Coordinates of N, CA, C and O in Angstrom, one line a residue:
F1097 N 23.1 -20.7 -9.6 CA 22.8 -22.2 -9.7 C 21.3 -22.4 -10.1 O 21.1 -23.2 -10.9
K1098 N 20.4 -21.7 -9.4 CA 19.0 -21.9 -9.7 C 18.7 -21.6 -11.2 O 17.9 -22.3 -11.8
K1099 N 19.3 -20.5 -11.7 CA 19.1 -20.2 -13.1 C 19.6 -21.3 -14.0 O 19.0 -21.6 -15.0
R1100 N 20.8 -21.8 -13.7 CA 21.3 -22.9 -14.5 C 20.5 -24.1 -14.5 O 20.2 -24.8 -15.5
L1101 N 19.9 -24.5 -13.3 CA 19.1 -25.6 -13.1 C 17.8 -25.5 -13.9 O 17.4 -26.4 -14.6
S1102 N 17.1 -24.4 -13.8 CA 15.9 -24.2 -14.5 C 16.1 -24.2 -16.0 O 15.3 -24.6 -16.7
H1103 N 17.2 -23.7 -16.4 CA 17.6 -23.7 -17.8 C 17.7 -25.1 -18.4 O 17.2 -25.4 -19.4
K1104 N 18.2 -26.0 -17.6 CA 18.4 -27.4 -18.0 C 17.0 -28.1 -18.1 O 16.8 -28.9 -19.0
F1105 N 16.1 -27.8 -17.2 CA 14.8 -28.4 -17.3 C 13.9 -27.8 -18.4 O 13.0 -28.5 -18.9
E1106 N 14.2 -26.6 -18.9 CA 13.5 -26.1 -20.0 C 13.7 -27.0 -21.3 O 12.9 -27.0 -22.2
K1107 N 14.8 -27.7 -21.3 CA 15.2 -28.5 -22.5 C 14.5 -29.9 -22.5 O 14.6 -30.6 -23.4
I1108 N 13.9 -30.3 -21.3 CA 13.4 -31.6 -21.2 C 12.0 -31.6 -21.9 O 11.1 -30.8 -21.6
D1109 N 11.9 -32.6 -22.8 CA 10.6 -32.8 -23.4 C 10.0 -34.1 -22.8 O 10.5 -35.2 -23.1
F1110 N 9.0 -34.0 -22.0 CA 8.4 -35.1 -21.3 C 7.7 -36.1 -22.2 O 7.4 -37.2 -21.8
D1111 N 7.4 -35.7 -23.4 CA 6.8 -36.6 -24.4 C 7.8 -37.4 -25.2 O 7.4 -38.4 -25.8
E1112 N 9.1 -37.1 -25.1 CA 10.1 -37.8 -25.8 C 10.4 -39.1 -25.0 O 10.4 -39.1 -23.7
P1113 N 10.7 -40.2 -25.7 CA 11.1 -41.4 -25.0 C 12.3 -41.2 -24.1 O 13.3 -40.5 -24.4
N1114 N 12.3 -41.8 -22.9 CA 13.3 -41.6 -21.9 C 13.4 -42.9 -21.1 O 12.4 -43.2 -20.4
E1115 N 14.5 -43.6 -21.2 CA 14.6 -44.9 -20.5 C 14.5 -44.8 -19.0 O 13.9 -45.6 -18.3
L1116 N 15.1 -43.8 -18.4 CA 15.1 -43.6 -17.0 C 13.7 -43.3 -16.5 O 13.2 -43.9 -15.6
R1117 N 13.0 -42.4 -17.2 CA 11.6 -42.1 -16.8 C 10.7 -43.3 -17.0 O 9.9 -43.6 -16.1
A1118 N 10.9 -44.1 -18.0 CA 10.1 -45.3 -18.2 C 10.4 -46.3 -17.1 O 9.4 -46.9 -16.6
S1119 N 11.6 -46.4 -16.7 CA 11.9 -47.3 -15.6 C 11.3 -46.9 -14.3 O 10.8 -47.7 -13.5
V1120 N 11.3 -45.6 -14.0 CA 10.7 -45.0 -12.8 C 9.2 -45.3 -12.8 O 8.6 -45.7 -11.8
V1121 N 8.5 -45.0 -14.0 CA 7.1 -45.3 -14.1 C 6.8 -46.7 -13.9 O 5.9 -47.1 -13.1
L1122 N 7.5 -47.6 -14.5 CA 7.3 -49.1 -14.3 C 7.5 -49.5 -12.9 O 6.7 -50.3 -12.4
E1123 N 8.5 -48.9 -12.2 CA 8.7 -49.3 -10.8 C 7.5 -48.9 -10.0 O 7.1 -49.6 -9.1
Q1124 N 7.0 -47.7 -10.2 CA 5.8 -47.2 -9.4 C 4.6 -48.1 -9.7 O 3.8 -48.4 -8.8
L1125 N 4.4 -48.5 -11.0 CA 3.3 -49.4 -11.3 C 3.4 -50.7 -10.7 O 2.4 -51.3 -10.2
M1126 N 4.6 -51.3 -10.6 CA 4.8 -52.6 -9.9 C 4.5 -52.5 -8.5 O 3.9 -53.4 -7.9
K1127 N 5.0 -51.4 -7.8 CA 4.6 -51.2 -6.4 C 3.1 -51.1 -6.2 O 2.6 -51.6 -5.3
A1128 N 2.5 -50.4 -7.1 CA 1.0 -50.2 -7.0 C 0.3 -51.5 -7.2 O -0.7 -51.8 -6.5
A1129 N 0.8 -52.3 -8.1 CA 0.2 -53.7 -8.3 C 0.3 -54.5 -7.1 O -0.7 -55.3 -6.8
D1130 N 1.3 -54.4 -6.3 CA 1.5 -55.1 -5.1 C 0.5 -54.8 -4.0 O 0.2 -55.6 -3.2
V1131 N 0.1 -53.5 -4.0 CA -0.8 -53.1 -2.9 C -2.1 -52.4 -3.6 O -2.6 -51.5 -3.0
A1132 N -2.5 -53.0 -4.7 CA -3.6 -52.4 -5.5 C -4.9 -52.2 -4.7 O -5.6 -51.2 -4.9
A1133 N -5.1 -53.1 -3.7 CA -6.4 -52.9 -2.9 C -6.4 -51.6 -2.2 O -7.5 -51.1 -1.9
L1134 N -5.2 -51.1 -1.8 CA -5.2 -49.9 -1.0 C -5.5 -48.7 -1.8 O -5.9 -47.6 -1.3
L1135 N -5.4 -48.8 -3.1 CA -5.7 -47.7 -4.0 C -7.2 -47.8 -4.6 O -7.6 -46.9 -5.4
Q1136 N -7.9 -48.8 -4.1 CA -9.3 -48.9 -4.6 C -10.2 -48.6 -3.4 O -9.8 -48.0 -2.4
G1137 N -11.5 -49.1 -3.5 CA -12.5 -48.8 -2.5 C -12.2 -49.6 -1.3 O -11.5 -50.6 -1.2
F1138 N -12.9 -49.3 -0.2 CA -12.7 -49.9 1.1 C -13.1 -51.4 1.1 O -12.4 -52.1 1.9
G1139 N -14.0 -51.8 0.4 CA -14.4 -53.2 0.3 C -13.2 -54.0 -0.1 O -12.9 -55.1 0.5
N1140 N -12.4 -53.6 -1.0 CA -11.2 -54.3 -1.4 C -10.1 -54.3 -0.3 O -9.4 -55.3 -0.1
I1141 N -9.9 -53.2 0.3 CA -8.9 -53.1 1.3 C -9.3 -54.0 2.5 O -8.4 -54.7 3.1
K1142 N -10.5 -54.0 2.9 CA -11.0 -54.9 4.0 C -10.8 -56.4 3.6 O -10.3 -57.1 4.4
K1143 N -11.2 -56.8 2.4 CA -11.0 -58.1 2.0 C -9.6 -58.6 2.0 O -9.2 -59.6 2.6
W1144 N -8.7 -57.8 1.3 CA -7.3 -58.3 1.2 C -6.5 -58.1 2.5 O -5.6 -58.8 2.8
S1145 N -6.9 -57.1 3.3 CA -6.2 -56.9 4.6 C -6.5 -58.0 5.5 O -5.7 -58.5 6.2
S1146 N -7.8 -58.5 5.5 CA -8.2 -59.6 6.3 C -7.5 -60.9 5.9 O -7.1 -61.7 6.7
R1147 N -7.4 -61.1 4.6 CA -6.7 -62.3 4.1 C -5.2 -62.2 4.5 O -4.7 -63.3 4.8
L1148 N -4.6 -61.1 4.4 CA -3.2 -61.0 4.8 C -3.1 -61.3 6.3 O -2.2 -62.0 6.7
W1149 N -4.0 -60.7 7.1 CA -3.9 -61.0 8.5 C -4.0 -62.5 8.8 O -3.2 -63.1 9.6
V1150 N -4.9 -63.2 8.2 CA -5.1 -64.6 8.3 C -3.8 -65.4 7.9 O -3.3 -66.3 8.6
E1151 N -3.3 -65.0 6.8 CA -2.0 -65.6 6.3 C -0.9 -65.4 7.3 O -0.1 -66.3 7.6
L1152 N -0.7 -64.2 7.8 CA 0.3 -63.9 8.7 C 0.1 -64.6 10.1 O 1.1 -65.2 10.7
K1153 N -1.1 -64.7 10.5 CA -1.5 -65.4 11.7 C -1.2 -66.9 11.6 O -0.6 -67.5 12.5
T1154 N -1.6 -67.5 10.5 CA -1.3 -68.9 10.2 C 0.2 -69.2 10.2 O 0.6 -70.2 10.8
S1155 N 0.9 -68.3 9.6 CA 2.4 -68.5 9.6 C 3.0 -68.4 11.0 O 3.8 -69.1 11.4
H1156 N 2.5 -67.4 11.8 CA 2.9 -67.3 13.2 C 2.7 -68.6 14.0 O 3.5 -69.0 14.7
V1157 N 1.5 -69.1 13.8 CA 1.1 -70.3 14.6 C 2.0 -71.5 14.2 O 2.3 -72.3 15.0
A1158 N 2.4 -71.5 12.9 CA 3.3 -72.5 12.4 C 4.7 -72.3 12.7 O 5.6 -73.0 12.3
G1159 N 5.0 -71.2 13.5 CA 6.4 -70.9 13.9 C 7.2 -70.1 12.9 O 8.4 -70.0 13.0
R1160 N 6.5 -69.5 11.9 CA 7.1 -68.6 10.9 C 6.6 -67.2 11.0 O 5.6 -66.9 10.5
G1161 N 7.3 -66.4 11.6 CA 7.0 -64.9 11.7 C 6.3 -64.5 12.9 O 6.0 -65.3 13.8
D1162 N 6.1 -63.2 13.0 CA 5.5 -62.6 14.2 C 4.0 -62.6 14.1 O 3.4 -62.7 13.1
D1163 N 3.4 -62.5 15.3 CA 2.0 -62.5 15.4 C 1.5 -61.1 15.0 O 1.9 -60.1 15.5
P1164 N 0.6 -61.0 14.0 CA 0.2 -59.7 13.5 C -0.8 -59.0 14.4 O -1.1 -57.8 14.3
T1165 N -1.4 -59.8 15.4 CA -2.5 -59.3 16.2 C -2.2 -58.0 17.0 O -3.0 -57.0 16.9
P1166 N -1.1 -57.9 17.7 CA -0.9 -56.7 18.6 C -0.8 -55.4 17.9 O -1.3 -54.4 18.4
N1167 N -0.3 -55.3 16.7 CA -0.2 -54.0 16.0 C -1.0 -53.9 14.7 O -0.7 -53.0 13.9
W1168 N -1.9 -54.8 14.5 CA -2.6 -54.8 13.2 C -3.4 -53.4 12.9 O -3.2 -52.8 11.8
Y1169 N -4.2 -53.0 13.8 CA -4.9 -51.8 13.6 C -4.0 -50.6 13.3 O -4.1 -49.9 12.3
D1170 N -3.1 -50.3 14.2 CA -2.1 -49.2 14.0 C -1.2 -49.4 12.8 O -0.9 -48.4 12.1
G1171 N -0.8 -50.6 12.6 CA 0.1 -50.9 11.5 C -0.6 -50.6 10.1 O 0.1 -50.1 9.2
Q1172 N -1.9 -50.8 10.0 CA -2.6 -50.5 8.8 C -2.6 -48.9 8.5 O -2.4 -48.5 7.4
I1173 N -2.7 -48.2 9.6 CA -2.7 -46.7 9.5 C -1.3 -46.3 9.0 O -1.2 -45.4 8.1
V1174 N -0.3 -46.8 9.7 CA 1.1 -46.4 9.3 C 1.4 -46.8 7.9 O 2.0 -46.0 7.1
F1175 N 0.9 -48.0 7.5 CA 1.2 -48.4 6.1 C 0.5 -47.5 5.1 O 1.0 -47.1 4.1
L1176 N -0.7 -47.1 5.4 CA -1.5 -46.2 4.5 C -0.8 -44.8 4.4 O -0.6 -44.3 3.4
D1177 N -0.3 -44.3 5.6 CA 0.3 -43.0 5.6 C 1.7 -43.0 5.0 O 2.1 -42.1 4.3
C1178 N 2.5 -44.0 5.3 CA 3.9 -44.0 4.9 C 4.2 -44.7 3.6 O 5.3 -44.5 3.1
Y1179 N 3.3 -45.5 3.1 CA 3.6 -46.3 1.9 C 2.6 -46.0 0.8 O 2.9 -45.5 -0.3
A1180 N 1.3 -46.2 1.1 CA 0.2 -46.1 0.1 C 0.0 -44.7 -0.3 O -0.1 -44.4 -1.5
L1181 N -0.1 -43.7 0.6 CA -0.3 -42.4 0.2 C 0.8 -41.8 -0.6 O 0.6 -41.2 -1.7
P1182 N 2.1 -41.9 -0.2 CA 3.2 -41.4 -1.0 C 3.2 -42.1 -2.4 O 3.5 -41.5 -3.4
L1183 N 2.9 -43.4 -2.4 CA 2.8 -44.1 -3.7 C 1.7 -43.6 -4.6 O 2.0 -43.3 -5.8
A1184 N 0.6 -43.3 -4.1 CA -0.5 -42.7 -4.8 C -0.1 -41.3 -5.4 O -0.4 -41.0 -6.6
K1185 N 0.6 -40.6 -4.6 CA 1.1 -39.3 -5.1 C 2.2 -39.5 -6.2 O 2.2 -38.7 -7.2
R1186 N 3.1 -40.4 -6.1 CA 4.1 -40.7 -7.1 C 3.4 -41.2 -8.4 O 3.8 -40.8 -9.5
L1187 N 2.4 -42.0 -8.3 CA 1.6 -42.4 -9.5 C 1.1 -41.2 -10.2 O 1.1 -41.2 -11.4
A1188 N 0.5 -40.3 -9.5 CA 0.0 -39.1 -10.1 C 1.1 -38.3 -10.8 O 0.9 -37.8 -11.9
D1189 N 2.2 -38.3 -10.1 CA 3.4 -37.5 -10.7 C 3.9 -38.1 -11.9 O 4.6 -37.4 -12.7
T1190 N 3.7 -39.4 -12.2 CA 4.2 -39.9 -13.4 C 3.6 -39.3 -14.7 O 4.3 -39.3 -15.7
G1191 N 2.4 -38.8 -14.6 CA 1.8 -38.2 -15.7 C 1.3 -39.1 -16.8 O 0.9 -38.7 -17.9
V1192 N 1.2 -40.4 -16.5 CA 0.7 -41.4 -17.5 C -0.8 -41.7 -17.4 O -1.3 -42.3 -18.2
F1193 N -1.4 -41.2 -16.3 CA -2.9 -41.4 -16.2 C -3.6 -40.1 -16.5 O -3.1 -39.0 -16.2
P1194 N -4.9 -40.2 -16.9 CA -5.7 -39.0 -17.0 C -5.9 -38.3 -15.6 O -5.8 -39.0 -14.6
K1195 N -6.0 -37.1 -15.6 CA -6.1 -36.3 -14.4 C -7.1 -36.8 -13.4 O -6.8 -36.9 -12.2
D1196 N -8.3 -37.2 -13.8 CA -9.3 -37.7 -12.9 C -8.8 -39.0 -12.2 O -9.1 -39.2 -11.0
I1197 N -8.1 -39.8 -12.9 CA -7.6 -41.1 -12.4 C -6.4 -40.8 -11.4 O -6.3 -41.4 -10.3
E1198 N -5.5 -39.8 -11.8 CA -4.4 -39.4 -10.9 C -5.0 -39.0 -9.5 O -4.4 -39.4 -8.5
L1199 N -6.0 -38.3 -9.5 CA -6.6 -37.8 -8.3 C -7.3 -38.9 -7.5 O -7.3 -38.9 -6.3
L1200 N -7.8 -39.8 -8.2 CA -8.6 -40.9 -7.6 C -7.7 -41.8 -6.7 O -8.2 -42.2 -5.6
F1201 N -6.5 -42.1 -7.1 CA -5.6 -42.9 -6.3 C -5.4 -42.3 -4.9 O -5.6 -43.0 -3.9
E1202 N -5.0 -41.0 -4.8 CA -4.8 -40.4 -3.5 C -6.1 -40.2 -2.7 O -6.2 -40.5 -1.5
E1203 N -7.2 -39.9 -3.4 CA -8.5 -39.8 -2.8 C -8.9 -41.1 -2.1 O -9.4 -41.2 -1.0
N1204 N -8.7 -42.2 -2.9 CA -9.1 -43.5 -2.3 C -8.3 -43.9 -1.1 O -8.8 -44.4 -0.1
V1205 N -7.0 -43.6 -1.1 CA -6.1 -43.9 0.1 C -6.6 -43.1 1.2 O -6.8 -43.6 2.4
K1206 N -6.9 -41.8 1.0 CA -7.4 -41.0 2.1 C -8.7 -41.4 2.7 O -8.9 -41.5 3.9
N1207 N -9.6 -41.8 1.7 CA -10.9 -42.3 2.2 C -10.8 -43.7 2.9 O -11.4 -43.9 4.0
N1208 N -9.9 -44.5 2.4 CA -9.7 -45.8 3.1 C -9.1 -45.6 4.5 O -9.5 -46.3 5.5
R1209 N -8.2 -44.6 4.6 CA -7.6 -44.3 5.9 C -8.7 -43.8 6.9 O -8.8 -44.2 8.1
S1210 N -9.6 -43.0 6.4 CA -10.6 -42.4 7.2 C -11.6 -43.5 7.7 O -12.0 -43.6 8.9
I1211 N -12.0 -44.4 6.8 CA -12.9 -45.5 7.2 C -12.2 -46.4 8.1 O -12.8 -46.9 9.1
W1212 N -10.9 -46.7 7.9 CA -10.1 -47.6 8.8 C -10.1 -47.0 10.2 O -10.2 -47.7 11.2
L1213 N -9.9 -45.7 10.3 CA -9.9 -45.0 11.6 C -11.2 -45.2 12.3 O -11.2 -45.4 13.6
D1214 N -12.3 -45.2 11.6 CA -13.6 -45.4 12.2 C -13.9 -46.9 12.5 O -14.5 -47.2 13.5
D1215 N -13.6 -47.8 11.5 CA -14.0 -49.2 11.6 C -12.9 -50.2 11.8 O -13.2 -51.4 12.0
G1216 N -11.7 -49.8 11.7 CA -10.6 -50.7 11.8 C -10.4 -51.5 13.1 O -10.1 -52.7 13.0
E1217 N -10.7 -50.9 14.2 CA -10.6 -51.6 15.5 C -11.7 -52.7 15.5 O -11.4 -53.8 15.9
E1218 N -12.9 -52.4 15.0 CA -13.9 -53.4 15.0 C -13.6 -54.5 14.0 O -13.8 -55.7 14.3
I1219 N -13.0 -54.2 12.9 CA -12.6 -55.2 11.9 C -11.5 -56.1 12.5 O -11.6 -57.3 12.3
T1220 N -10.6 -55.5 13.1 CA -9.5 -56.2 13.8 C -10.0 -57.1 14.9 O -9.6 -58.3 14.9
D1221 N -10.9 -56.6 15.7 CA -11.5 -57.4 16.8 C -12.2 -58.6 16.2 O -12.1 -59.7 16.7
K1222 N -12.9 -58.4 15.1 CA -13.6 -59.5 14.4 C -12.7 -60.6 13.9 O -12.9 -61.8 14.0
L1223 N -11.6 -60.1 13.3 CA -10.6 -61.1 12.8 C -10.1 -61.9 13.9 O -10.0 -63.2 13.8
I1224 N -9.7 -61.3 15.0 CA -9.2 -62.0 16.2 C -10.2 -63.0 16.7 O -10.0 -64.1 17.0
N1225 N -11.5 -62.5 16.9 CA -12.5 -63.3 17.4 C -12.8 -64.5 16.5 O -13.0 -65.7 17.0
D1226 N -12.9 -64.3 15.2 CA -13.1 -65.4 14.3 C -12.0 -66.4 14.3 O -12.3 -67.6 14.3
W1227 N -10.8 -65.9 14.4 CA -9.6 -66.8 14.5 C -9.8 -67.7 15.8 O -9.6 -68.9 15.8
E1228 N -10.1 -67.0 16.9 CA -10.1 -67.7 18.2 C -11.3 -68.7 18.3 O -11.2 -69.7 19.0
T1229 N -12.3 -68.4 17.5 CA -13.5 -69.3 17.6 C -13.4 -70.3 16.4 O -14.4 -71.1 16.2
G1230 N -12.4 -70.2 15.6 CA -12.2 -71.2 14.5 C -13.1 -70.9 13.3 O -13.3 -71.8 12.5
Q1231 N -13.7 -69.7 13.2 CA -14.6 -69.4 12.2 C -14.0 -68.6 11.0 O -14.6 -68.3 10.1
S1232 N -12.7 -68.3 11.1 CA -12.1 -67.5 10.1 C -12.0 -68.2 8.7 O -11.5 -69.3 8.6
N1233 N -12.5 -67.5 7.7 CA -12.4 -68.0 6.4 C -11.5 -67.2 5.5 O -11.5 -67.4 4.3
G1234 N -10.9 -66.1 6.1 CA -10.0 -65.3 5.3 C -10.6 -64.2 4.5 O -10.0 -63.6 3.7
A1235 N -11.9 -64.1 4.5 CA -12.6 -63.0 3.7 C -13.1 -61.9 4.6 O -13.4 -62.1 5.7

C-alpha cells in the first residue's frame, strides 16, 4: 500500500493548476484574514483582543452573549494554541509564501503566546478595571 501511495504522489506537480489545492489555499487565507492580528506583532494582538473584549462585554451587558471576563486570559492562550498556531502552520504548508514569511507566521504566534503568558493577566485586569471605571475606549 505504501509503495502504491508514494507512487501516486510522484505524479503530482505542485506547480500545475489544481482547483482543490487553490480552494484549500484560499480557505486558509480567509481564516488568516479573520484573525490576522494573531499572526502579527503583539501590539496588534493587544489592540484587537482588547477591542474584541469590549465588544463582547458590551453585548453581554445588553443581554446578548456570555460575559468574556471569567475566561479571557485562559481563552486567549487556548485560541492561540488550538486555532492560530495550527493555522500558521497550515499557511506555511500551502507553499505560496516565501520561506522567510512562512516561518514568520508561526514565530509570531509563538512570540505572542509567550508575551500573553507574561502580560496577559495584567492586560485582562486593566480591561476589567477600565470597564468598571467607565474609562474603556476599546484600544
